[in-house]
XYZ file of C-alpha atoms in Angstrom:
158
model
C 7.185 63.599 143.355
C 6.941 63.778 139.808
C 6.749 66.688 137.984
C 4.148 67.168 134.902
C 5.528 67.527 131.520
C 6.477 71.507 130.457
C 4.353 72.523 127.673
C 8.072 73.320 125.760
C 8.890 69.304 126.542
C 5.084 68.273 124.816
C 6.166 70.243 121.691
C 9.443 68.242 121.406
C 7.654 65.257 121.925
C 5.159 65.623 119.262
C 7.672 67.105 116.845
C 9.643 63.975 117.849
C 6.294 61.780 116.773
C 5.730 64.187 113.675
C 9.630 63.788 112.566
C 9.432 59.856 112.777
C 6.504 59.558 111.163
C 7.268 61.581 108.191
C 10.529 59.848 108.130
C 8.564 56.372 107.269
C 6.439 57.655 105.187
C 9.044 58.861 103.006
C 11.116 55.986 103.513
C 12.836 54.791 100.021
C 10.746 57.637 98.145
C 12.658 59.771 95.574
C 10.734 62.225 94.162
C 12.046 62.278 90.112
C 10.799 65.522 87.307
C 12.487 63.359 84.998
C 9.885 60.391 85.130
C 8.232 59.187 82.671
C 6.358 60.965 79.434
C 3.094 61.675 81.232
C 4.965 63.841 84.134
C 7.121 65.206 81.689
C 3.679 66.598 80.309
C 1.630 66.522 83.390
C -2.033 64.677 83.501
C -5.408 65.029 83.406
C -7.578 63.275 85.358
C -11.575 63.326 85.116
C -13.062 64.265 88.504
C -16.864 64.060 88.710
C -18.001 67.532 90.050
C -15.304 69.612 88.456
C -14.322 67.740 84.638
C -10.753 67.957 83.622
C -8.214 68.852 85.948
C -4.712 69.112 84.456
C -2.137 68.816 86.577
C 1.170 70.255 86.145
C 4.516 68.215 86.010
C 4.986 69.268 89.794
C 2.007 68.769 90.877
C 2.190 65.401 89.780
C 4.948 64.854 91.780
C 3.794 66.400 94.463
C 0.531 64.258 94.054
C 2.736 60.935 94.350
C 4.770 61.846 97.587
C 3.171 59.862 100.284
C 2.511 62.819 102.528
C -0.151 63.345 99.893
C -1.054 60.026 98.945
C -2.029 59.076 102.639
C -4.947 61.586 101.958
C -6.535 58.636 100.071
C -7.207 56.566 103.631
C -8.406 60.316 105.335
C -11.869 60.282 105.175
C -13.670 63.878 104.158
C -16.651 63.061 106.318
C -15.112 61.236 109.358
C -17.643 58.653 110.450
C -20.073 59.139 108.275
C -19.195 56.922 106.069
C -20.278 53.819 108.654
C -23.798 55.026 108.537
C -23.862 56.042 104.385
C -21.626 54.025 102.743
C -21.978 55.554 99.809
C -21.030 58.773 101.805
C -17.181 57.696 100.904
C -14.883 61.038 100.220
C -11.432 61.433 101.157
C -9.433 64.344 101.794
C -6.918 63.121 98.446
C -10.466 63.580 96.164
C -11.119 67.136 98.579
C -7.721 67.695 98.258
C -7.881 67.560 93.941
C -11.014 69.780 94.066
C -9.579 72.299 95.582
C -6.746 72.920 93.703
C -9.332 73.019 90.619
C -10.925 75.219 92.769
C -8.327 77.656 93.557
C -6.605 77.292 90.167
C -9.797 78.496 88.224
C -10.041 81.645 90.905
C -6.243 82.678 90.443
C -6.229 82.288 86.647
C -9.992 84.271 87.010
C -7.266 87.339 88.862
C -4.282 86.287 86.091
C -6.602 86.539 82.986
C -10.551 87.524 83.683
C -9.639 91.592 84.854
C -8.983 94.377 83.055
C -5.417 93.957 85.103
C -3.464 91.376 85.943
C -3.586 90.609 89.594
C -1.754 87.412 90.008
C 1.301 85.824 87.582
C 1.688 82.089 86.801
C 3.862 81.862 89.393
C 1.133 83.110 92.138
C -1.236 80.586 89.939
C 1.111 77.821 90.757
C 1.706 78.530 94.333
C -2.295 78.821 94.988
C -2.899 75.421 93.329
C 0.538 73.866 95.412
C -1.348 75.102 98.519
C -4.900 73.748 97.783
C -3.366 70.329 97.889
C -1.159 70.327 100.467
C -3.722 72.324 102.775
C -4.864 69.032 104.204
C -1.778 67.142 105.003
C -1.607 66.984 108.717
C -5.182 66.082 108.890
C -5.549 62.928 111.178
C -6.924 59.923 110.278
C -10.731 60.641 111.050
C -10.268 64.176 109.570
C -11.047 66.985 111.939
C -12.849 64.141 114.370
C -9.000 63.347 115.657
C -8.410 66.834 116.712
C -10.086 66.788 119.719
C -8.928 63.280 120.371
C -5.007 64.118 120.048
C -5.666 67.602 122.092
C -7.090 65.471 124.321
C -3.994 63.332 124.359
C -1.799 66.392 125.004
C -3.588 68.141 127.214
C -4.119 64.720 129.746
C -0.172 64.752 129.593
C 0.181 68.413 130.608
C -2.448 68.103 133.062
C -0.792 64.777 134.841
């Protein structure tokens, strides 16, 4: 008889999955600081809710490594979008807000107080964070959680 999976053997599998997947996506990319004027100075894009939005050199790059830029398929609202269509927001547009977001509150702690809380560095790090925070979201957002749990836990329970 058969003996179900060991939760230890599901982890290696899915790291397995994780590995392989993040192998394709990166396939032929090489990430370069030495690219072209605009990353040399960073950009600014417009976004709708926030204005400008410079982005820094790295976060540029960071920006253009696929890990990132399959955020723009993602969608912010799961299915939601099938009933509104104009209910279209991705986790790459969530993804840009919040590093606005967090940026504003860390330079608020570098420069708005009587004492300096955070450094550029920590200003950096908090805006590197904001968009990578939703990298390993699947592809109907949070709705996929349960459905890949459910995956995993049908294979422990077999």
């Amino acid at each position: 008889m058969l003996q179900p999976p060991t939760p230890e053997l599901l982890v290696e599998e899915l790291q397995a999955e994780v590995d392989a997947l993040v192998e394709e996506l990166f396939e032929g990319f090489v990430p370069s600081l030495q690219g072209d004027s605009i990353r040399r100075g960073g950009k600014v894009i417009r976004d709708p809710i926030h204005g400008f939005h410079h982005l820094e050199p790295l976060e540029v790059e960071v920006i253009d490594c696929p890990l990132v830029q399959r955020l723009r398929y993602v969608h912010q609202t799961a299915l939601a979008y099938l009933v509104y269509p104009s209910a279209n927001h991705t986790r790459f547009e969530h993804s840009l807000g919040v590093a606005k977001i967090v940026g504003d509150i860390a330079q608020h702690f570098r420069d708005g107080t009587d004492f300096r809380l955070f450094d550029d560095t920590v200003v950096g790090e908090a805006r590197l964070a904001a968009l990578l925070h939703d990298v390993g979201n699947g592809i109907f957002s949070h709705l996929s959680e349960s459905l890949i749990e459910q995956r995993w836990l049908d294979r422990l329970l077999a």
